[in-house]
C-alpha cells in the first residue's frame, strides 16, 4: 500500500510561485498524483487572496491542505501573538495541519500558561499543530522538541512532530538517531536532501545514499506517515517553467516517496 505524499509549494521555486500563485502549485500537485499541498506563508501574495477561495480551489482538486507558518510559537518567554493570525489563515484555507517551529524553549511555567492561550485560539477548529525541527540550536534539537510536545500533551492540544530530514544537518544532529528518539510522535515528514556549497547548506533532491538512510529511519515512524517533498522540483528557479515538465518531475518523486 502506498503512503500519502504532499508537495510543498516552495518546491517549485519562489519566482515561479510569485508569478503564478500557490493555486498553480496545487494544480500541478493534483496532476502529479499527490495527496495534498503545503501552502507557505512566506510565499503568499495577491494571487492567493482571498485565502478562502484558495482553500476552495485546493478542496475542489481533491487535495488535502497543510499550512506552513513562518511564525515561531514562542518569542523568549512569551507566546507569539502573531500566531493567532496564522491560525485564522489556516482555518480560511481549510487546512488540517499547521506547521510551526517553536523558537527557543521557554520555562515550564511559560509553556503551561501560554499553551492555555493557544488552546483558546484553536477552539472550534480541526487543526493539528505540527512542531518542526528548524535550523536553530534553540528549537531544532530532539530535547527541545520533546519538551515542547510534552507541554502540548499536558495542555490537551492535538499535536505531533514534523520531522524535517534535512534540517538536522544544520544543528549537527544525526537524522537516524533523531528518528529513533522522536519517531513515535512524528505525524509529518519533510523530505529534502542537503548539498554543501562552500560554507552553506542547500536543499536538493536526495542522492541515492540519502535515500538509503531515509529507508533506515522510516522504520521509526508510524506506518504510512504523511510525507512532503520540500526539495526543488524545477531545477533552477524561474517564473517560466513548463508546467507539463513540473508535473512529470513531481509525479516521479510522488511515486518514489509513496513507497518508502
Short mmCIF file of C-alpha atoms in Angstrom, two decimals:
data_model
loop_
_atom_site.label_atom_id
_atom_site.label_comp_id
_atom_site.label_asym_id
_atom_site.label_seq_id
_atom_site.Cartn_x
_atom_site.Cartn_y
_atom_site.Cartn_z
CA UNK A 1 0.00 0.00 0.00
CA UNK A 2 1.36 3.43 -0.94
CA UNK A 3 1.58 6.29 1.57
CA UNK A 4 0.29 9.87 1.30
CA UNK A 5 2.67 12.36 -0.33
CA UNK A 6 2.29 16.12 -0.17
CA UNK A 7 4.21 18.73 -2.15
CA UNK A 8 5.42 21.96 -0.57
CA UNK A 9 4.60 24.93 -2.80
CA UNK A 10 8.18 26.20 -2.45
CA UNK A 11 9.42 23.07 -4.25
CA UNK A 12 8.58 24.91 -7.49
CA UNK A 13 10.70 27.93 -6.59
CA UNK A 14 9.84 31.38 -5.27
CA UNK A 15 9.98 33.04 -8.69
CA UNK A 16 7.51 30.58 -10.18
CA UNK A 17 5.11 30.87 -7.25
CA UNK A 18 5.35 34.66 -7.14
CA UNK A 19 4.45 34.76 -10.84
CA UNK A 20 1.61 32.23 -10.81
CA UNK A 21 0.35 31.87 -7.22
CA UNK A 22 0.11 28.83 -4.99
CA UNK A 23 -3.10 27.61 -6.63
CA UNK A 24 -0.92 26.74 -9.63
CA UNK A 25 1.28 24.57 -7.44
CA UNK A 26 -1.87 22.81 -6.22
CA UNK A 27 -2.94 22.10 -9.81
CA UNK A 28 0.47 20.59 -10.56
CA UNK A 29 0.40 18.53 -7.37
CA UNK A 30 -3.03 17.17 -8.22
CA UNK A 31 -1.98 16.20 -11.76
CA UNK A 32 1.11 14.52 -10.32
CA UNK A 33 -0.99 12.31 -8.07
CA UNK A 34 -0.08 13.95 -4.76
CA UNK A 35 -2.32 13.63 -1.72
CA UNK A 36 -2.04 17.25 -0.74
CA UNK A 37 -0.33 20.61 -0.98
CA UNK A 38 1.54 22.56 1.68
CA UNK A 39 0.78 26.26 1.41
CA UNK A 40 3.63 28.51 2.53
CA UNK A 41 3.04 31.73 4.44
CA UNK A 42 6.26 33.31 3.15
CA UNK A 43 5.04 32.89 -0.45
CA UNK A 44 1.53 34.29 -0.01
CA UNK A 45 0.76 37.07 -2.50
CA UNK A 46 -2.19 38.83 -4.09
CA UNK A 47 -2.53 35.76 -6.34
CA UNK A 48 -3.58 33.76 -3.28
CA UNK A 49 -6.19 36.13 -1.90
CA UNK A 50 -8.75 35.67 -0.56
CA UNK A 51 -7.46 32.61 1.27
CA UNK A 52 -10.96 31.13 1.47
CA UNK A 53 -11.01 30.95 -2.34
CA UNK A 54 -7.58 29.33 -2.42
CA UNK A 55 -8.78 26.78 0.11
CA UNK A 56 -11.86 26.06 -2.01
CA UNK A 57 -9.70 25.52 -5.11
CA UNK A 58 -7.48 23.08 -3.22
CA UNK A 59 -10.52 21.14 -1.99
CA UNK A 60 -12.05 21.08 -5.48
CA UNK A 61 -8.83 19.47 -6.75
CA UNK A 62 -9.33 16.69 -4.21
CA UNK A 63 -6.24 17.68 -2.24
CA UNK A 64 -5.65 17.95 1.48
CA UNK A 65 -4.12 21.20 2.69
CA UNK A 66 -1.35 21.79 5.19
CA UNK A 67 -0.26 25.32 6.16
CA UNK A 68 3.33 26.23 6.96
CA UNK A 69 3.64 29.39 9.05
CA UNK A 70 6.82 31.40 9.48
CA UNK A 71 5.65 32.50 12.92
CA UNK A 72 7.52 30.96 15.84
CA UNK A 73 5.50 29.59 18.74
CA UNK A 74 7.47 31.33 21.47
CA UNK A 75 9.40 34.59 21.47
CA UNK A 76 11.56 34.38 24.57
CA UNK A 77 9.21 33.86 27.50
CA UNK A 78 6.13 34.97 25.56
CA UNK A 79 3.61 33.41 23.21
CA UNK A 80 3.93 34.90 19.73
CA UNK A 81 0.74 36.94 19.30
CA UNK A 82 1.09 36.84 15.50
CA UNK A 83 0.44 33.10 15.65
CA UNK A 84 -3.23 33.89 16.23
CA UNK A 85 -3.46 35.37 12.71
CA UNK A 86 -1.63 32.34 11.29
CA UNK A 87 -4.21 30.05 12.88
CA UNK A 88 -7.02 32.10 11.34
CA UNK A 89 -5.31 31.87 7.93
CA UNK A 90 -5.04 28.09 8.30
CA UNK A 91 -8.76 27.93 9.05
CA UNK A 92 -9.55 30.01 5.94
CA UNK A 93 -7.53 27.56 3.87
CA UNK A 94 -9.41 24.64 5.43
CA UNK A 95 -6.01 23.22 6.40
CA UNK A 96 -5.91 20.12 8.54
CA UNK A 97 -2.38 20.76 9.85
CA UNK A 98 -0.50 23.87 10.93
CA UNK A 99 3.29 23.52 10.84
CA UNK A 100 5.34 25.81 13.07
CA UNK A 101 8.75 25.96 14.72
CA UNK A 102 8.90 26.50 18.46
CA UNK A 103 11.59 29.19 18.74
CA UNK A 104 13.65 28.90 21.92
CA UNK A 105 12.15 26.65 24.58
CA UNK A 106 10.83 28.77 27.49
CA UNK A 107 10.42 27.85 31.14
CA UNK A 108 7.93 25.16 32.15
CA UNK A 109 5.67 27.81 33.72
CA UNK A 110 5.65 29.82 30.49
CA UNK A 111 4.89 26.72 28.45
CA UNK A 112 1.91 25.92 30.64
CA UNK A 113 0.48 29.45 30.71
CA UNK A 114 0.99 30.24 27.03
CA UNK A 115 -0.43 26.96 25.77
CA UNK A 116 -3.63 27.69 27.68
CA UNK A 117 -4.00 30.76 25.46
CA UNK A 118 -3.03 28.84 22.33
CA UNK A 119 -5.73 26.28 23.08
CA UNK A 120 -8.30 29.10 23.11
CA UNK A 121 -7.11 30.30 19.68
CA UNK A 122 -7.53 26.77 18.33
CA UNK A 123 -11.04 26.28 19.70
CA UNK A 124 -13.60 25.34 17.09
CA UNK A 125 -11.02 24.16 14.55
CA UNK A 126 -9.91 20.73 13.40
CA UNK A 127 -6.28 21.85 13.17
CA UNK A 128 -3.46 19.62 14.32
CA UNK A 129 -0.30 21.52 15.29
CA UNK A 130 2.91 20.00 13.92
CA UNK A 131 6.08 21.21 15.66
CA UNK A 132 9.03 21.20 13.26
CA UNK A 133 12.73 20.88 13.92
CA UNK A 134 14.07 24.09 12.43
CA UNK A 135 17.67 25.02 11.62
CA UNK A 136 18.47 26.57 15.02
CA UNK A 137 20.06 25.19 18.15
CA UNK A 138 17.31 26.76 20.25
CA UNK A 139 14.33 24.96 18.75
CA UNK A 140 15.76 22.40 16.37
CA UNK A 141 17.06 19.72 18.74
CA UNK A 142 15.40 16.50 19.90
CA UNK A 143 15.44 17.63 23.53
CA UNK A 144 13.70 20.94 22.77
CA UNK A 145 11.07 19.34 20.56
CA UNK A 146 10.40 16.55 23.02
CA UNK A 147 9.90 19.01 25.88
CA UNK A 148 7.64 21.24 23.77
CA UNK A 149 5.48 18.33 22.62
CA UNK A 150 5.20 17.12 26.19
CA UNK A 151 3.78 20.50 27.15
CA UNK A 152 1.24 20.29 24.31
CA UNK A 153 0.10 16.88 25.52
CA UNK A 154 -0.33 18.19 29.06
CA UNK A 155 -2.36 21.11 27.69
CA UNK A 156 -4.62 18.72 25.76
CA UNK A 157 -3.77 20.28 22.38
CA UNK A 158 -3.82 17.97 19.36
CA UNK A 159 -0.21 18.00 18.19
CA UNK A 160 2.68 15.97 16.84
CA UNK A 161 6.04 16.50 15.18
CA UNK A 162 7.11 17.49 11.70
CA UNK A 163 10.38 15.65 11.12
CA UNK A 164 12.44 17.67 8.63
CA UNK A 165 15.10 15.24 7.46
CA UNK A 166 17.48 17.85 6.07
CA UNK A 167 17.26 20.34 8.91
CA UNK A 168 19.06 18.06 11.35
CA UNK A 169 22.30 18.71 9.50
CA UNK A 170 22.09 22.41 10.38
CA UNK A 171 22.22 21.63 14.10
CA UNK A 172 24.71 18.77 13.90
CA UNK A 173 22.24 16.00 14.80
CA UNK A 174 22.22 12.63 13.08
CA UNK A 175 18.80 12.24 11.48
CA UNK A 176 18.67 8.48 12.05
CA UNK A 177 19.35 8.98 15.77
CA UNK A 178 16.69 11.70 15.91
CA UNK A 179 14.21 9.35 14.23
CA UNK A 180 14.87 6.66 16.82
CA UNK A 181 14.30 9.19 19.61
CA UNK A 182 11.28 11.08 18.25
CA UNK A 183 9.79 8.75 15.63
CA UNK A 184 6.73 7.61 17.56
CA UNK A 185 5.44 11.21 17.71
CA UNK A 186 6.09 12.09 14.06
CA UNK A 187 2.94 12.89 12.08
CA UNK A 188 4.53 14.57 9.05
CA UNK A 189 7.91 14.23 7.36
CA UNK A 190 9.61 16.93 5.31
CA UNK A 191 11.74 15.24 2.70
CA UNK A 192 14.79 17.02 1.36
CA UNK A 193 18.38 16.17 0.63
CA UNK A 194 21.17 18.56 1.53
CA UNK A 195 24.07 19.78 -0.59
CA UNK A 196 27.00 21.81 0.65
CA UNK A 197 28.11 24.75 -1.48
CA UNK A 198 31.15 26.31 0.12
CA UNK A 199 30.19 27.00 3.72
CA UNK A 200 26.45 26.90 3.02
CA UNK A 201 23.91 24.07 3.01
CA UNK A 202 21.10 23.96 0.46
CA UNK A 203 18.02 21.79 -0.11
CA UNK A 204 18.35 19.37 -3.01
CA UNK A 205 16.81 16.20 -4.39
CA UNK A 206 18.07 13.27 -2.29
CA UNK A 207 21.10 11.37 -3.52
CA UNK A 208 20.91 7.54 -3.66
CA UNK A 209 22.93 7.31 -0.43
CA UNK A 210 20.49 9.65 1.30
CA UNK A 211 17.55 7.54 0.17
CA UNK A 212 19.18 4.51 1.79
CA UNK A 213 19.39 6.45 5.08
CA UNK A 214 15.76 7.53 4.69
CA UNK A 215 14.67 3.91 4.32
CA UNK A 216 16.50 3.13 7.55
CA UNK A 217 14.87 5.90 9.58
CA UNK A 218 11.39 5.24 8.15
CA UNK A 219 11.01 2.18 10.35
CA UNK A 220 10.94 4.55 13.35
CA UNK A 221 7.88 6.45 12.08
CA UNK A 222 4.22 5.41 12.26
CA UNK A 223 3.21 3.32 9.28
CA UNK A 224 2.05 5.37 6.27
CA UNK A 225 3.03 8.66 7.92
CA UNK A 226 2.35 11.66 5.68
CA UNK A 227 5.42 12.97 3.91
CA UNK A 228 6.07 16.05 1.78
CA UNK A 229 8.52 16.98 -0.98
CA UNK A 230 10.48 20.08 0.05
CA UNK A 231 13.36 19.95 -2.40
CA UNK A 232 13.49 21.73 -5.76
CA UNK A 233 11.40 20.02 -8.43
CA UNK A 234 12.20 22.57 -11.11
CA UNK A 235 16.00 22.75 -11.22
CA UNK A 236 16.82 26.46 -11.33
CA UNK A 237 14.29 28.99 -10.06
CA UNK A 238 12.36 30.67 -12.88
CA UNK A 239 8.89 32.10 -13.49
CA UNK A 240 8.76 30.38 -16.89
CA UNK A 241 8.91 26.66 -16.17
CA UNK A 242 6.95 24.33 -18.43
CA UNK A 243 4.06 23.05 -16.33
CA UNK A 244 3.99 19.64 -18.04
CA UNK A 245 7.63 19.10 -17.09
CA UNK A 246 6.88 20.11 -13.50
CA UNK A 247 4.03 17.56 -13.43
CA UNK A 248 6.35 14.86 -14.78
CA UNK A 249 9.12 15.63 -12.27
CA UNK A 250 6.63 15.78 -9.43
CA UNK A 251 4.87 12.53 -10.36
CA UNK A 252 8.15 10.61 -10.40
CA UNK A 253 9.03 11.71 -6.87
CA UNK A 254 5.48 11.27 -5.57
CA UNK A 255 5.61 7.64 -6.69
CA UNK A 256 9.07 7.08 -5.23
CA UNK A 257 8.34 8.62 -1.84
CA UNK A 258 4.94 6.96 -1.53
CA UNK A 259 6.68 3.59 -1.24
CA UNK A 260 9.23 4.46 1.43
#
